[in-house]
mmCIF file of C-alpha atoms and ligand atoms in Angstrom:
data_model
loop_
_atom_site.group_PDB
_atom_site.id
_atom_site.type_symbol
_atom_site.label_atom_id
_atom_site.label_comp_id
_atom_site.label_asym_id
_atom_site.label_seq_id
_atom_site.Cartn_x
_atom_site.Cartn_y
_atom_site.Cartn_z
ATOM 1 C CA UNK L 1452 0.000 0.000 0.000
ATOM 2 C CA UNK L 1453 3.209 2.259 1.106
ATOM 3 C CA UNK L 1454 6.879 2.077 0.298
ATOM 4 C CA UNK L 1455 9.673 3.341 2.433
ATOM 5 C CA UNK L 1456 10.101 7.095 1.712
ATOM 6 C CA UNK L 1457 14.022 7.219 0.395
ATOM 7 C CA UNK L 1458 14.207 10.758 1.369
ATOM 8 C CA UNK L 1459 13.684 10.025 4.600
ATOM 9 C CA UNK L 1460 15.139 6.850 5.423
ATOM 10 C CA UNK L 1461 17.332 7.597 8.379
ATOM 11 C CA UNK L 1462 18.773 4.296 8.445
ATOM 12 C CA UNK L 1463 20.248 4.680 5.190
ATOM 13 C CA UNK L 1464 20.436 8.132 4.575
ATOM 14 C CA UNK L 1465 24.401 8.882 5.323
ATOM 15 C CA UNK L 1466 25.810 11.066 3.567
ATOM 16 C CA UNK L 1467 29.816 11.169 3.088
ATOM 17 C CA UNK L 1468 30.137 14.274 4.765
ATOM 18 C CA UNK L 1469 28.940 13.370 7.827
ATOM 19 C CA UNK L 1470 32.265 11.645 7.962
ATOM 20 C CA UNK L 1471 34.125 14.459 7.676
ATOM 21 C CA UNK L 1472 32.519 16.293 10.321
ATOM 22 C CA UNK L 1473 32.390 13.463 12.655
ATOM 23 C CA UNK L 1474 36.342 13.328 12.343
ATOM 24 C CA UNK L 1475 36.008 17.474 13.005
ATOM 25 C CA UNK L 1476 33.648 16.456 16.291
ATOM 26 C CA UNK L 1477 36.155 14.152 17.593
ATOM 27 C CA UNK L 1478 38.574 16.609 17.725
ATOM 28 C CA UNK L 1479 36.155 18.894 19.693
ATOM 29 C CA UNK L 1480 34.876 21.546 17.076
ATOM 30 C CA UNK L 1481 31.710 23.129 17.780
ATOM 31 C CA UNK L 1482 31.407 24.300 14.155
ATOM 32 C CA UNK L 1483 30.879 20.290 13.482
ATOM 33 C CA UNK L 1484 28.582 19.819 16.251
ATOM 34 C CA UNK L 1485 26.639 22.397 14.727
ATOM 35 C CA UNK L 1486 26.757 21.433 11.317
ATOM 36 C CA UNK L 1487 25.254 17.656 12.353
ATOM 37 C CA UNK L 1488 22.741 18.952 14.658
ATOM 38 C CA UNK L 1489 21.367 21.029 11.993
ATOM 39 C CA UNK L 1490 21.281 18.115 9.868
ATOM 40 C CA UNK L 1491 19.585 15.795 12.066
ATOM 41 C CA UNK L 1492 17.683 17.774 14.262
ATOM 42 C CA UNK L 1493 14.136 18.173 12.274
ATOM 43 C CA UNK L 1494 14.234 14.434 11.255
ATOM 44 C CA UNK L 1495 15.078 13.293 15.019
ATOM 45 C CA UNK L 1496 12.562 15.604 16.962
ATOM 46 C CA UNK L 1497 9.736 14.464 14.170
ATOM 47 C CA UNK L 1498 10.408 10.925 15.098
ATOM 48 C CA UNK L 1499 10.566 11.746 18.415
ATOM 49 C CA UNK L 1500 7.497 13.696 18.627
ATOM 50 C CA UNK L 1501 4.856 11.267 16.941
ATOM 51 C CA UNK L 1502 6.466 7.964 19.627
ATOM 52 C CA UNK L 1503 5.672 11.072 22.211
ATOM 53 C CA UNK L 1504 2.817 12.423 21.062
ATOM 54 C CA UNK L 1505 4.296 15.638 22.733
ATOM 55 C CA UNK L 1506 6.578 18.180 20.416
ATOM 56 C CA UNK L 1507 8.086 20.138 23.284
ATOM 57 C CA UNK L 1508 8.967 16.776 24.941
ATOM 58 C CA UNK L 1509 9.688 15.863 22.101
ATOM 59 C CA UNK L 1510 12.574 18.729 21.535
ATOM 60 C CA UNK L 1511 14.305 17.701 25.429
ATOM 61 C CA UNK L 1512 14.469 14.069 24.318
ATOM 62 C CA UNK L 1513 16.296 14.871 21.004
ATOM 63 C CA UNK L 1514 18.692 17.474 22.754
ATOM 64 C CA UNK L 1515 19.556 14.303 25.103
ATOM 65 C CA UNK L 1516 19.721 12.222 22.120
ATOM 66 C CA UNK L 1517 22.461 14.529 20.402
ATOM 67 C CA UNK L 1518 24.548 14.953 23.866
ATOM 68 C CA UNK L 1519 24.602 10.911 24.613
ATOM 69 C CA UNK L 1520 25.833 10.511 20.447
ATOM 70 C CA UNK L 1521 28.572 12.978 20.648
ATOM 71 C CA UNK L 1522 29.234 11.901 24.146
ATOM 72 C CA UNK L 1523 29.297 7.476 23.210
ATOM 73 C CA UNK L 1524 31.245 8.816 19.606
ATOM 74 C CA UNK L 1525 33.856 6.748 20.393
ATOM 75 C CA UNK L 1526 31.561 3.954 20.311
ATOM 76 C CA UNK L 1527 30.884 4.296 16.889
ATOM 77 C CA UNK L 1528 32.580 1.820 14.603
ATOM 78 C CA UNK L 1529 31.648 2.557 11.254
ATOM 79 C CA UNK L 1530 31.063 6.532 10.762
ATOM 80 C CA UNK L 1531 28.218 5.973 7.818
ATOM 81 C CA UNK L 1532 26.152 4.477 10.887
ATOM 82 C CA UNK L 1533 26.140 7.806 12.560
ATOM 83 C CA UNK L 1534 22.709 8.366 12.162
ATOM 84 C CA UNK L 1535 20.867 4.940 12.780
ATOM 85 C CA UNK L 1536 23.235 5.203 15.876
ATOM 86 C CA UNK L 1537 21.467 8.593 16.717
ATOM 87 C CA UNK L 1538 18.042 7.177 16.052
ATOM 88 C CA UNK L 1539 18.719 4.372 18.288
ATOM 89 C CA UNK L 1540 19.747 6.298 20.919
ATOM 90 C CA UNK L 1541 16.747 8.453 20.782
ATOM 91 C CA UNK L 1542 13.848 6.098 20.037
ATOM 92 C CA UNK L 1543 15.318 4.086 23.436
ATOM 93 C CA UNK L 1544 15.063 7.430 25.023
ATOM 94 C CA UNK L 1545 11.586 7.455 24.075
ATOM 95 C CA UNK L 1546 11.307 4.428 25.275
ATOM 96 C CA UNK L 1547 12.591 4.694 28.458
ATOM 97 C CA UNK L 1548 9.936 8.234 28.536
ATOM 98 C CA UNK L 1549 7.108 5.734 27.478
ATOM 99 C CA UNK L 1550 8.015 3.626 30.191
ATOM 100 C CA UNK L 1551 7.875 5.885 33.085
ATOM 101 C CA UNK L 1552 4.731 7.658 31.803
ATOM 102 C CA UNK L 1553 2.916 4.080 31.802
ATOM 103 C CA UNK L 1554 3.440 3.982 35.622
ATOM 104 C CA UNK L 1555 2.091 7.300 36.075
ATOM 105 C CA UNK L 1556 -1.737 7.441 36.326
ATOM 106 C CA UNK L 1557 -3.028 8.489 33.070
ATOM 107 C CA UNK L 1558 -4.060 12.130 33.074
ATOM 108 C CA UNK L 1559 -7.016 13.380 30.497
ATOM 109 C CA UNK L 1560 -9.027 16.045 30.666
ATOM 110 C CA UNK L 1561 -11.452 15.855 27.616
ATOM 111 C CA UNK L 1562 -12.144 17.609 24.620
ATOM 112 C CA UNK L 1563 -13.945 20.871 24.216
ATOM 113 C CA UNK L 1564 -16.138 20.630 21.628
ATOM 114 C CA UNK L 1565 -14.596 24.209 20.344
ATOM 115 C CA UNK L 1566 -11.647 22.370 19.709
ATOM 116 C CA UNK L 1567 -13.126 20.773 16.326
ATOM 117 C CA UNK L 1568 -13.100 17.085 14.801
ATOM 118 C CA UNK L 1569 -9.489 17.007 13.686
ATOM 119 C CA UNK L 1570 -8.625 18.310 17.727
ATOM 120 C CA UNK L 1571 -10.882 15.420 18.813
ATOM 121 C CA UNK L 1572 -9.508 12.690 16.653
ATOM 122 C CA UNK L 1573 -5.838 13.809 17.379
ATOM 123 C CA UNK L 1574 -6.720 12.887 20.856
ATOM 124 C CA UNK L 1575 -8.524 9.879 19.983
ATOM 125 C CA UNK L 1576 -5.619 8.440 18.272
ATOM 126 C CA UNK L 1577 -3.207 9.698 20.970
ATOM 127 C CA UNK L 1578 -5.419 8.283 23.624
ATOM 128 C CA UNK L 1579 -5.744 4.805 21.771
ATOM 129 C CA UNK L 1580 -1.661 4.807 21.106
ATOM 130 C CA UNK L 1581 -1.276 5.281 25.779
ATOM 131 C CA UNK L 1582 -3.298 2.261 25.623
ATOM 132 C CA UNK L 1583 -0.663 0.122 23.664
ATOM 133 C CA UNK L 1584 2.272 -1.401 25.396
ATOM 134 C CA UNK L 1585 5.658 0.864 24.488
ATOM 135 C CA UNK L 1586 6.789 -1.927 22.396
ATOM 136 C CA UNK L 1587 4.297 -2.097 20.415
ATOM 137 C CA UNK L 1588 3.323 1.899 19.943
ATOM 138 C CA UNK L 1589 6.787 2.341 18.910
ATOM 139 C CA UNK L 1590 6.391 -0.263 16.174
ATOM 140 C CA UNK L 1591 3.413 1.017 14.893
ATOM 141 C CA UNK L 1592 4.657 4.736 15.427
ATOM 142 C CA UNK L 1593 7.790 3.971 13.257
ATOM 143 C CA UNK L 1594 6.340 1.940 10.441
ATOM 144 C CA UNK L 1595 2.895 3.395 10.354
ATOM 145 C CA UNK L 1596 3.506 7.110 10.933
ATOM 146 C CA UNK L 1597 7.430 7.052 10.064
ATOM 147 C CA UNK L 1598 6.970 4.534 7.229
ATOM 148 C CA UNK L 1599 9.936 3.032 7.765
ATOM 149 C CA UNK L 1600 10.698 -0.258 6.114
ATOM 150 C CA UNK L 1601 10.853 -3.574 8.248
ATOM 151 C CA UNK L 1602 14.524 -3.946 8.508
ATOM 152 C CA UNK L 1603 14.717 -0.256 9.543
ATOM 153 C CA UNK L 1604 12.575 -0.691 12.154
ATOM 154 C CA UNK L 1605 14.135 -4.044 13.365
ATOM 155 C CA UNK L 1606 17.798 -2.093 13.355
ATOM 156 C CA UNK L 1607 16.517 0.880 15.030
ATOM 157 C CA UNK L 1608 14.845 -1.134 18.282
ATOM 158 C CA UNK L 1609 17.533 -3.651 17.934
ATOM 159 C CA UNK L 1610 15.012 -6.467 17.651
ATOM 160 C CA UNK L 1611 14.812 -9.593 15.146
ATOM 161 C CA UNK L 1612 13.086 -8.517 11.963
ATOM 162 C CA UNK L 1613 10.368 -11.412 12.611
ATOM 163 C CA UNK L 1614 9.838 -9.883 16.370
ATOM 164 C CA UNK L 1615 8.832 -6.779 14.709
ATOM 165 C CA UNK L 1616 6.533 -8.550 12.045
ATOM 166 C CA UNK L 1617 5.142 -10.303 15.140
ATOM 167 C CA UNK L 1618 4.510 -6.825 17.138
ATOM 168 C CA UNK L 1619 3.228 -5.074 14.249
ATOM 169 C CA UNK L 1620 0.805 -7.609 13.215
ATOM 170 C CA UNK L 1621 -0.371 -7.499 17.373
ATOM 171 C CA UNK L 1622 -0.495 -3.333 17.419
ATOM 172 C CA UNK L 1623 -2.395 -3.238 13.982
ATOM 173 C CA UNK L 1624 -4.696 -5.753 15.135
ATOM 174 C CA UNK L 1625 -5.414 -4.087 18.834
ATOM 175 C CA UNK L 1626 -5.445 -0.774 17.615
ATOM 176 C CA UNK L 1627 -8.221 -1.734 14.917
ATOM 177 C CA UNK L 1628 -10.298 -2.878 17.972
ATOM 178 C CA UNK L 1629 -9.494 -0.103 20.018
ATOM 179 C CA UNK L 1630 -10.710 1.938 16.735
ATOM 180 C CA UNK L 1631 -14.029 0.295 16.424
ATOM 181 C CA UNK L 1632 -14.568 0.549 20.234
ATOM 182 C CA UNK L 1633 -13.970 4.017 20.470
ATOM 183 C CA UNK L 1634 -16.395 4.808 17.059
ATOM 184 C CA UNK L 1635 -18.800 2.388 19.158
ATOM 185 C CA UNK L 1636 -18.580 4.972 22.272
ATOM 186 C CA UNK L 1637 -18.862 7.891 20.550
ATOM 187 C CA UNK L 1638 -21.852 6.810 17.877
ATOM 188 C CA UNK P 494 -15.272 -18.898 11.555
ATOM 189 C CA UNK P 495 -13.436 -20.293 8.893
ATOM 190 C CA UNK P 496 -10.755 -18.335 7.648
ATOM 191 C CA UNK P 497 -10.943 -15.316 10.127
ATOM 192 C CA UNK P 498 -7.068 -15.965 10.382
ATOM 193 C CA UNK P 499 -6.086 -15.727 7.386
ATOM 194 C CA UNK P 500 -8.808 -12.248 6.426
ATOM 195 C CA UNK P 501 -6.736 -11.340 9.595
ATOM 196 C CA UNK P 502 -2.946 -12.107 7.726
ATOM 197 C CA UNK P 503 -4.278 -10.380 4.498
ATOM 198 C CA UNK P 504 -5.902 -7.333 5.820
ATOM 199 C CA UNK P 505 -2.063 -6.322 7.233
ATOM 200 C CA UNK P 506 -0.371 -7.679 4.503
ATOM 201 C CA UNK P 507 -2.684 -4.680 2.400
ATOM 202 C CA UNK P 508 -1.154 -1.910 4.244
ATOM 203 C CA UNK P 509 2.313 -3.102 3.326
ATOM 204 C CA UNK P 510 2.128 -4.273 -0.145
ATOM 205 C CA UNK P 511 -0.974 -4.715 -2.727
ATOM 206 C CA UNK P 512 -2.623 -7.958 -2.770
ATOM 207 C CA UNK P 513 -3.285 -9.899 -5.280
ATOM 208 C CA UNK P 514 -6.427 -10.494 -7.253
ATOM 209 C CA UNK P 515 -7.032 -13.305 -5.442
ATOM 210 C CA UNK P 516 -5.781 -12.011 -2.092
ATOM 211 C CA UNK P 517 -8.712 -9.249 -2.382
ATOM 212 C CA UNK P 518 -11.517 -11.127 -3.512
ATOM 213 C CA UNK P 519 -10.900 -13.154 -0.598
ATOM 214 C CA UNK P 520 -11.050 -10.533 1.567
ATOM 215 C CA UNK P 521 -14.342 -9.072 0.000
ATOM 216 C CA UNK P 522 -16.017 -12.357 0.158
ATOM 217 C CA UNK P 523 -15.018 -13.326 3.785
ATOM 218 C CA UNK P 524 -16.379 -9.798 4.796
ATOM 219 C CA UNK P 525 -19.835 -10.437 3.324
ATOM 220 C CA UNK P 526 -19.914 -13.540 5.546
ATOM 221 C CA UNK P 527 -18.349 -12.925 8.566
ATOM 222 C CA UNK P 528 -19.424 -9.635 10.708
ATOM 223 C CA UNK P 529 -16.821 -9.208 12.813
ATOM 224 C CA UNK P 530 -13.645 -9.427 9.990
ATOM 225 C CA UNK P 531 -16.413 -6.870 8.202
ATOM 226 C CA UNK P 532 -15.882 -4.391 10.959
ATOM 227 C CA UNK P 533 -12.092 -5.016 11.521
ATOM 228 C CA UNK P 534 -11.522 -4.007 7.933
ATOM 229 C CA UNK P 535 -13.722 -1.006 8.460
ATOM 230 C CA UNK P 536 -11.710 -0.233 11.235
ATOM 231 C CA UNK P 537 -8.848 -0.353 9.388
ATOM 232 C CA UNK P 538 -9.492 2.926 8.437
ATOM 233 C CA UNK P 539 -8.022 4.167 11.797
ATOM 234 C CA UNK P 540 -4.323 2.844 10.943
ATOM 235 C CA UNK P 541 -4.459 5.443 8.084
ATOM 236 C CA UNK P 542 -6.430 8.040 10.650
ATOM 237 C CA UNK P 543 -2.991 7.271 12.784
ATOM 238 C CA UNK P 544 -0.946 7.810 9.512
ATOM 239 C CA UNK P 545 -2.831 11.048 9.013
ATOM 240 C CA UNK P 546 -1.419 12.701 12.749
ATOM 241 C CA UNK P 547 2.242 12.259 12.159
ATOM 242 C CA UNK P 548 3.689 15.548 12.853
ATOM 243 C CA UNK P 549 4.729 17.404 9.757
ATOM 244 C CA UNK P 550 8.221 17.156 8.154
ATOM 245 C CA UNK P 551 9.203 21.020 8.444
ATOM 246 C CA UNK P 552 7.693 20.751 12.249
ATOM 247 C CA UNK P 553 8.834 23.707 13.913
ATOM 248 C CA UNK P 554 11.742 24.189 16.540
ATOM 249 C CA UNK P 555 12.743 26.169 19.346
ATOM 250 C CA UNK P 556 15.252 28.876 17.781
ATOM 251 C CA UNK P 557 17.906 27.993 20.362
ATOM 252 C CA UNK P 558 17.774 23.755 19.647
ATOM 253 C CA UNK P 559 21.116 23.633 17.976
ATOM 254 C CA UNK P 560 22.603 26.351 20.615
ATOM 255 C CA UNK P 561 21.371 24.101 23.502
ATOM 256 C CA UNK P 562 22.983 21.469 22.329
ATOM 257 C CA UNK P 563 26.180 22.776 21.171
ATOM 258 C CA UNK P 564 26.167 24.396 24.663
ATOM 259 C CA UNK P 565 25.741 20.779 26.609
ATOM 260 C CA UNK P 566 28.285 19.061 24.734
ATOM 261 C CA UNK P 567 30.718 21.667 25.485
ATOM 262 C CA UNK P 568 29.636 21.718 29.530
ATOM 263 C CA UNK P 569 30.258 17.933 28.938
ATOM 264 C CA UNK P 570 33.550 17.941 27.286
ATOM 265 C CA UNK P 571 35.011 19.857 29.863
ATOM 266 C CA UNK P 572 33.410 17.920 32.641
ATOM 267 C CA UNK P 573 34.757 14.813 30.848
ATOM 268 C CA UNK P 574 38.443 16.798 30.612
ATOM 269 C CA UNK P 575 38.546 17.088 34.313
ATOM 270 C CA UNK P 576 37.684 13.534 35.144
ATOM 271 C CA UNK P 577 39.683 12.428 32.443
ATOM 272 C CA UNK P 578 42.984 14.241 34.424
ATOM 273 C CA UNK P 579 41.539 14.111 37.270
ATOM 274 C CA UNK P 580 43.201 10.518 38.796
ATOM 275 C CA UNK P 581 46.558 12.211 37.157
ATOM 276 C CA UNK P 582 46.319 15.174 39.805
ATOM 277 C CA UNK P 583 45.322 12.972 42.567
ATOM 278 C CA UNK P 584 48.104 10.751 41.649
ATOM 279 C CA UNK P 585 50.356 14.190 41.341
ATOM 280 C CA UNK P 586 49.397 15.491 44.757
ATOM 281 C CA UNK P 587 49.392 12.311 46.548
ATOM 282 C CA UNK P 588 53.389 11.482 45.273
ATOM 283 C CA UNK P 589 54.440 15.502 46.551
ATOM 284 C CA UNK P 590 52.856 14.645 49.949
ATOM 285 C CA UNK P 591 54.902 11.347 50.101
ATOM 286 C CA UNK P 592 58.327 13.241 48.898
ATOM 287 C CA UNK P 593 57.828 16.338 51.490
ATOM 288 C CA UNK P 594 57.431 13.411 54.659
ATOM 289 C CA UNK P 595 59.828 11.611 53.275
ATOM 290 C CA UNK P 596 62.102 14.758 52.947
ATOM 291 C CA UNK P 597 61.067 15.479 56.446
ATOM 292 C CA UNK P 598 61.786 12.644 58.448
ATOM 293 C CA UNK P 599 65.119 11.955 56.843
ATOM 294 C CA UNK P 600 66.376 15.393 57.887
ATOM 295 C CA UNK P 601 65.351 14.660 61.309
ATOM 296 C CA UNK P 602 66.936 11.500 61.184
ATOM 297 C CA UNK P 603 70.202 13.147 60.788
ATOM 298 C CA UNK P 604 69.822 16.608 63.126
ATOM 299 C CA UNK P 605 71.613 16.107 66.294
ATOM 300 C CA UNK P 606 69.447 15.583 69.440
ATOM 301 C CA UNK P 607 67.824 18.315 70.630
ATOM 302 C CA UNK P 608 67.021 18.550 74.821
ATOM 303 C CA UNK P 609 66.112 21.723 76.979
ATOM 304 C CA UNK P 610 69.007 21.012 79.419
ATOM 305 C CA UNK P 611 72.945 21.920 78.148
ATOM 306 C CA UNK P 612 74.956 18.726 78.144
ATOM 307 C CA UNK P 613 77.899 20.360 80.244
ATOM 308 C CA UNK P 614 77.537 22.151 83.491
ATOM 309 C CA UNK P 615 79.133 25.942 84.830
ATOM 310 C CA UNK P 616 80.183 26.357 87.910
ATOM 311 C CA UNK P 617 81.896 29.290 89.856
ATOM 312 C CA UNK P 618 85.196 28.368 91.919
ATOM 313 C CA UNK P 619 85.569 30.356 95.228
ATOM 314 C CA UNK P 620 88.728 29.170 96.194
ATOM 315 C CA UNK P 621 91.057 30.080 93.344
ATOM 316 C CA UNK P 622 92.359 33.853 93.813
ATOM 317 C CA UNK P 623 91.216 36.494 91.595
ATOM 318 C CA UNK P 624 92.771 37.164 88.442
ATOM 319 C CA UNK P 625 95.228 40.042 88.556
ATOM 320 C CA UNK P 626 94.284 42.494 86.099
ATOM 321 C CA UNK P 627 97.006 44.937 84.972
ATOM 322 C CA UNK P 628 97.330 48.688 86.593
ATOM 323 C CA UNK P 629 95.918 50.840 83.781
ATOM 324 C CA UNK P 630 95.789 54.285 85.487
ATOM 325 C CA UNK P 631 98.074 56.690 83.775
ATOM 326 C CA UNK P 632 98.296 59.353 86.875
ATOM 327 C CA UNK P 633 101.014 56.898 88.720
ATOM 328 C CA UNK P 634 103.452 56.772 85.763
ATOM 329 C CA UNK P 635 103.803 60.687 86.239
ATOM 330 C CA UNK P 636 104.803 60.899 89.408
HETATM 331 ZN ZN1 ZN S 1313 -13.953 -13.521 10.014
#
């Protein structure tokens, strides 16, 4: 139904430079730290804001994303990987945000009817994605909202490809009935 | 019923690749029969609803992203130069301390002892006569 959008493929999108500005980082220039921020940044927060559902949250989690890359640089084998290393590290930070939100009581204090469908179905579908495990929202997240390919998503949450055929087919499957039963509630 | 699995299989094989002929006549005929397969498929409508919220591409940032950044990996690299010399000055500090007692106690070892009370002892003879001191007064050689 969808392909993988090549533009933004963040897996495989490495350019050469970003060689020659990690080599620049190493050696502690701010003018390269800049330069790959800039590059990243609006890809990264995106990503990070639809697993969040929150874009301000969203912004904290990349900035912590960036530091923890340059910081673990030296942990970096192979340069081209520089930024499915940076997505890693920030869709396990959004993980680990998931994680501790899910023990917090869920907070939610309706929708005013000023607000308009597309407010109210936002909502819906944010309130439906709390209701999945983190696992499984960030599979769905990635491949359904990021449209990233299978093997993508498997390298990014360092999972077996068939784990994440396995947790998609589960997320699809509850969200549908989450779907209906919400468009039940609300008929 | 009877194939509910496999409606189940095709209906998410759809959203990641077109189905076959087939594949989607299947589908249309198991949804005529069976209710609840009819409604999942209806609800699969909602995966593209979900599709639909992902934040835009050009989503706007805080002016001062890259600056906040660039800012904490500097406050880190210098944090990480001071632990990174850090054992070095300990190490430094700890081996002067060692030299200056060691300095210390081996010039004690060698300064010769050191009591409140003199070793030898004065004392004033009363028997012996006094000294004689030569006659200095000019007036006598005069006369
Ligand atoms: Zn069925």
């Amino acid at each position: 139904m969808f392909g993988t959008r090549a533009v933004v493929n963040p897996v495989s999108d490495t350019l050469s430079d970003d060689l020659h500005w990690l080599e620049r980082c190493r050696q502690g220039d701010d003018a390269a730290v800049t330069y790959l921020v800039n590059k990243h940044r609006n890809r990264l927060v995106r990503t990070a804001a639809n697993i969040l559902r929150d874009r301000f949250e969203a912004e904290d989690v990349a900035q912590d994303a960036f530091l923890k890359a340059f910081r673990e640089l030296h942990r970096l084998r192979d340069d081209r990987a520089f930024a499915s290393f940076l997505y890693r590290i920030c869709v396990r930070l959004c993980m680990d945000r998931l994680r501790s939100k899910r023990a917090e009581p869920a907070e939610f204090d309706g929708v005013e009817s000023s607000d308009g469908p597309q407010i109210e179905t936002r909502i819906v579908v944010e309130e439906l994605l709390e209701t999945l495990t983190p696992e499984l929202r960030m599979t769905l997240v990635l491949r359904e909202m990021e449209q990233l390919s299978y093997e993508e998503v498997a390298e990014i949450m360092h999972v077996p490809i068939g784990t994440v055929r396995s947790r998609l087919h589960t997320a699809r499957e509850r969200f549908r009935h989450l779907w209906l039963d919400a468009n039940k509630e609300t008929a | 019923m009877l194939g509910c699995r496999r409606h189940a299989r095709l209906l998410d094989k759809s959203r990641d690749a077109e189905l076959s002929t087939r594949e989607a006549l299947f589908l249309a005929n198991h949804e005529s029969r069976c209710e609840r397969c009819a409604a999942l498929a209806e609800a699969d409508w909602g995966l593209s609803v979900l599709r639909e919220q992902a934040f835009p591409e050009d989503l706007e940032l805080s002016p001062q992203f890259t600056a906040n950044v660039v800012a904490m990996v500097r406050v880190d690299r210098g944090r990480e130069r001071v632990s990174y010399w850090a054992p070095a000055m300990v190490g430094a500090t700890v081996a002067a301390i060692a030299v200056m007692v060691m300095l210390q106690l081996f010039s004690r070892a060698n300064a010769p002892a050191f009591t409140n009370s003199p070793v030898g002892e004065a004392r004033l003879d009363r028997s012996a006569e006094p000294p004689a001191f030569p006659n200095l007064d000019r007036s006598s050689d005069h006369k």
